[in-house]
């Protein structure tokens, strides 16, 4: 049973940085892509970035975070990271980790591409 557990969220001042972690378990993830989405109150879930677990190929969305965010993974720790910099109050959201088996890279921006989701971690950026 695949489980994804996010951590690293919190309150940060505008201009600050955060690194989110997603601990993955329950599979080898050989054929998976792991991604990050975010959802602000009253808004749809928004794609941020994804990474092929085996290939290490990274994919970034068109969110306002693009250019300020880096996705990476540590295979030994079975963890995917989302490093965010120059945070703005508009980045305030719940950030979710998601996993997709046998993915198509051209669909990684779509919520329904992912079969497994974590519960999310809150990121709040104060002005």
PDB file of C-alpha atoms in Angstrom:
ATOM      1  CA  UNK A   1       0.000   0.000   0.000  1.00  0.00           C
ATOM      2  CA  UNK A   2       1.556   3.241  -1.164  1.00  0.00           C
ATOM      3  CA  UNK A   3       1.805   5.934   1.458  1.00  0.00           C
ATOM      4  CA  UNK A   4       3.013   9.476   1.052  1.00  0.00           C
ATOM      5  CA  UNK A   5       3.702  11.685   4.034  1.00  0.00           C
ATOM      6  CA  UNK A   6       4.535  15.348   3.580  1.00  0.00           C
ATOM      7  CA  UNK A   7       6.441  17.469   6.058  1.00  0.00           C
ATOM      8  CA  UNK A   8       8.344  20.720   6.223  1.00  0.00           C
ATOM      9  CA  UNK A   9       5.514  23.189   5.919  1.00  0.00           C
ATOM     10  CA  UNK A  10       5.026  26.074   8.298  1.00  0.00           C
ATOM     11  CA  UNK A  11       4.956  29.809   8.660  1.00  0.00           C
ATOM     12  CA  UNK A  12       7.617  31.781   6.826  1.00  0.00           C
ATOM     13  CA  UNK A  13       8.095  35.457   6.056  1.00  0.00           C
ATOM     14  CA  UNK A  14       7.908  36.751   2.530  1.00  0.00           C
ATOM     15  CA  UNK A  15      11.247  36.315   0.817  1.00  0.00           C
ATOM     16  CA  UNK A  16      12.076  33.255   2.837  1.00  0.00           C
ATOM     17  CA  UNK A  17      12.643  29.657   1.804  1.00  0.00           C
ATOM     18  CA  UNK A  18      11.239  26.279   2.705  1.00  0.00           C
ATOM     19  CA  UNK A  19      12.026  22.721   1.806  1.00  0.00           C
ATOM     20  CA  UNK A  20       9.134  20.321   1.772  1.00  0.00           C
ATOM     21  CA  UNK A  21       9.670  16.594   2.068  1.00  0.00           C
ATOM     22  CA  UNK A  22       7.544  13.684   0.925  1.00  0.00           C
ATOM     23  CA  UNK A  23       8.399  10.324   2.433  1.00  0.00           C
ATOM     24  CA  UNK A  24       7.208   7.514   0.182  1.00  0.00           C
ATOM     25  CA  UNK A  25       6.639   3.906   1.186  1.00  0.00           C
ATOM     26  CA  UNK A  26       4.819   0.779   0.095  1.00  0.00           C
ATOM     27  CA  UNK A  27       6.421   0.235  -3.296  1.00  0.00           C
ATOM     28  CA  UNK A  28       9.769   0.379  -5.050  1.00  0.00           C
ATOM     29  CA  UNK A  29       8.448   3.268  -7.175  1.00  0.00           C
ATOM     30  CA  UNK A  30      10.503   2.052 -10.103  1.00  0.00           C
ATOM     31  CA  UNK A  31       7.878   3.071 -12.648  1.00  0.00           C
ATOM     32  CA  UNK A  32       6.512   6.042 -10.753  1.00  0.00           C
ATOM     33  CA  UNK A  33       6.555   9.749 -11.063  1.00  0.00           C
ATOM     34  CA  UNK A  34       6.203  11.755  -7.885  1.00  0.00           C
ATOM     35  CA  UNK A  35       4.769  15.204  -8.032  1.00  0.00           C
ATOM     36  CA  UNK A  36       3.888  18.244  -5.999  1.00  0.00           C
ATOM     37  CA  UNK A  37       0.646  20.169  -6.185  1.00  0.00           C
ATOM     38  CA  UNK A  38      -0.720  22.994  -4.111  1.00  0.00           C
ATOM     39  CA  UNK A  39      -4.175  24.227  -3.268  1.00  0.00           C
ATOM     40  CA  UNK A  40      -5.031  27.623  -1.893  1.00  0.00           C
ATOM     41  CA  UNK A  41      -8.387  28.291  -0.200  1.00  0.00           C
ATOM     42  CA  UNK A  42     -11.170  28.533  -2.758  1.00  0.00           C
ATOM     43  CA  UNK A  43      -8.912  27.550  -5.650  1.00  0.00           C
ATOM     44  CA  UNK A  44      -8.316  24.424  -7.672  1.00  0.00           C
ATOM     45  CA  UNK A  45      -5.395  22.161  -7.008  1.00  0.00           C
ATOM     46  CA  UNK A  46      -2.422  23.448  -8.997  1.00  0.00           C
ATOM     47  CA  UNK A  47       0.465  21.463 -10.415  1.00  0.00           C
ATOM     48  CA  UNK A  48       3.908  22.592  -9.301  1.00  0.00           C
ATOM     49  CA  UNK A  49       6.466  19.992 -10.328  1.00  0.00           C
ATOM     50  CA  UNK A  50       7.101  16.287 -10.813  1.00  0.00           C
ATOM     51  CA  UNK A  51      10.004  13.906 -11.180  1.00  0.00           C
ATOM     52  CA  UNK A  52      10.479  10.462 -12.624  1.00  0.00           C
ATOM     53  CA  UNK A  53      11.595   8.348  -9.688  1.00  0.00           C
ATOM     54  CA  UNK A  54      13.982   6.161 -11.673  1.00  0.00           C
ATOM     55  CA  UNK A  55      15.006   8.559 -14.424  1.00  0.00           C
ATOM     56  CA  UNK A  56      15.407  11.646 -12.287  1.00  0.00           C
ATOM     57  CA  UNK A  57      13.899  13.688 -15.102  1.00  0.00           C
ATOM     58  CA  UNK A  58      12.180  16.764 -13.717  1.00  0.00           C
ATOM     59  CA  UNK A  59       9.085  18.490 -14.949  1.00  0.00           C
ATOM     60  CA  UNK A  60       7.848  21.897 -13.918  1.00  0.00           C
ATOM     61  CA  UNK A  61       4.444  23.436 -14.322  1.00  0.00           C
ATOM     62  CA  UNK A  62       3.355  26.943 -15.170  1.00  0.00           C
ATOM     63  CA  UNK A  63       2.532  28.008 -11.651  1.00  0.00           C
ATOM     64  CA  UNK A  64       3.852  31.242 -10.233  1.00  0.00           C
ATOM     65  CA  UNK A  65       6.396  29.130  -8.350  1.00  0.00           C
ATOM     66  CA  UNK A  66       8.214  28.132 -11.525  1.00  0.00           C
ATOM     67  CA  UNK A  67      11.698  29.561 -11.419  1.00  0.00           C
ATOM     68  CA  UNK A  68      11.670  29.650  -7.635  1.00  0.00           C
ATOM     69  CA  UNK A  69      11.250  25.938  -6.986  1.00  0.00           C
ATOM     70  CA  UNK A  70      13.374  22.821  -7.390  1.00  0.00           C
ATOM     71  CA  UNK A  71      12.233  19.226  -7.120  1.00  0.00           C
ATOM     72  CA  UNK A  72      14.699  16.533  -6.153  1.00  0.00           C
ATOM     73  CA  UNK A  73      14.788  13.078  -4.644  1.00  0.00           C
ATOM     74  CA  UNK A  74      16.879  10.933  -2.345  1.00  0.00           C
ATOM     75  CA  UNK A  75      16.453   7.339  -3.385  1.00  0.00           C
ATOM     76  CA  UNK A  76      18.083   5.947  -0.264  1.00  0.00           C
ATOM     77  CA  UNK A  77      15.664   7.879   1.924  1.00  0.00           C
ATOM     78  CA  UNK A  78      12.706   7.244  -0.405  1.00  0.00           C
ATOM     79  CA  UNK A  79      11.978  10.947  -0.209  1.00  0.00           C
ATOM     80  CA  UNK A  80      11.099  13.641  -2.708  1.00  0.00           C
ATOM     81  CA  UNK A  81      11.819  17.254  -1.889  1.00  0.00           C
ATOM     82  CA  UNK A  82      10.437  20.571  -3.024  1.00  0.00           C
ATOM     83  CA  UNK A  83      12.803  23.437  -2.381  1.00  0.00           C
ATOM     84  CA  UNK A  84      11.037  26.800  -2.569  1.00  0.00           C
ATOM     85  CA  UNK A  85      12.703  30.197  -2.531  1.00  0.00           C
ATOM     86  CA  UNK A  86      11.683  33.858  -2.506  1.00  0.00           C
ATOM     87  CA  UNK A  87       8.304  32.919  -1.127  1.00  0.00           C
ATOM     88  CA  UNK A  88       5.380  35.287  -1.481  1.00  0.00           C
ATOM     89  CA  UNK A  89       2.106  35.553   0.417  1.00  0.00           C
ATOM     90  CA  UNK A  90       0.403  34.241  -2.735  1.00  0.00           C
ATOM     91  CA  UNK A  91       2.303  30.965  -2.248  1.00  0.00           C
ATOM     92  CA  UNK A  92       0.226  30.265   0.841  1.00  0.00           C
ATOM     93  CA  UNK A  93      -1.492  26.930   0.271  1.00  0.00           C
ATOM     94  CA  UNK A  94      -1.644  23.324   1.284  1.00  0.00           C
ATOM     95  CA  UNK A  95       1.071  21.475  -0.602  1.00  0.00           C
ATOM     96  CA  UNK A  96       0.399  17.888  -1.612  1.00  0.00           C
ATOM     97  CA  UNK A  97       2.672  15.099  -2.714  1.00  0.00           C
ATOM     98  CA  UNK A  98       1.303  12.640  -5.253  1.00  0.00           C
ATOM     99  CA  UNK A  99       2.479   9.465  -6.974  1.00  0.00           C
ATOM    100  CA  UNK A 100       1.676   8.141 -10.425  1.00  0.00           C
ATOM    101  CA  UNK A 101       2.550   4.647 -11.612  1.00  0.00           C
ATOM    102  CA  UNK A 102       3.346   4.094 -15.293  1.00  0.00           C
ATOM    103  CA  UNK A 103       2.900   7.720 -16.032  1.00  0.00           C
ATOM    104  CA  UNK A 104       2.800   9.710 -19.231  1.00  0.00           C
ATOM    105  CA  UNK A 105       4.980  12.769 -18.909  1.00  0.00           C
ATOM    106  CA  UNK A 106       2.578  14.893 -20.947  1.00  0.00           C
ATOM    107  CA  UNK A 107      -0.115  14.226 -18.339  1.00  0.00           C
ATOM    108  CA  UNK A 108       1.876  14.892 -15.197  1.00  0.00           C
ATOM    109  CA  UNK A 109       0.202  18.276 -14.760  1.00  0.00           C
ATOM    110  CA  UNK A 110      -3.189  16.613 -14.415  1.00  0.00           C
ATOM    111  CA  UNK A 111      -4.591  15.722 -11.016  1.00  0.00           C
ATOM    112  CA  UNK A 112      -6.189  12.542 -12.319  1.00  0.00           C
ATOM    113  CA  UNK A 113      -2.831  11.209 -13.515  1.00  0.00           C
ATOM    114  CA  UNK A 114      -1.979  10.430  -9.885  1.00  0.00           C
ATOM    115  CA  UNK A 115      -3.335   7.430  -7.976  1.00  0.00           C
ATOM    116  CA  UNK A 116      -1.882   8.228  -4.576  1.00  0.00           C
ATOM    117  CA  UNK A 117      -1.922  11.387  -2.525  1.00  0.00           C
ATOM    118  CA  UNK A 118      -0.550  12.534   0.777  1.00  0.00           C
ATOM    119  CA  UNK A 119      -2.579  14.535   3.257  1.00  0.00           C
ATOM    120  CA  UNK A 120      -0.722  17.739   2.559  1.00  0.00           C
ATOM    121  CA  UNK A 121       1.358  20.200   4.506  1.00  0.00           C
ATOM    122  CA  UNK A 122       0.349  23.800   5.123  1.00  0.00           C
ATOM    123  CA  UNK A 123       2.632  26.572   3.931  1.00  0.00           C
ATOM    124  CA  UNK A 124       1.801  30.072   5.112  1.00  0.00           C
ATOM    125  CA  UNK A 125       3.788  33.052   3.908  1.00  0.00           C
ATOM    126  CA  UNK A 126       3.370  36.263   5.869  1.00  0.00           C
ATOM    127  CA  UNK A 127       3.924  39.699   4.400  1.00  0.00           C
TER     128      UNK A 127
END
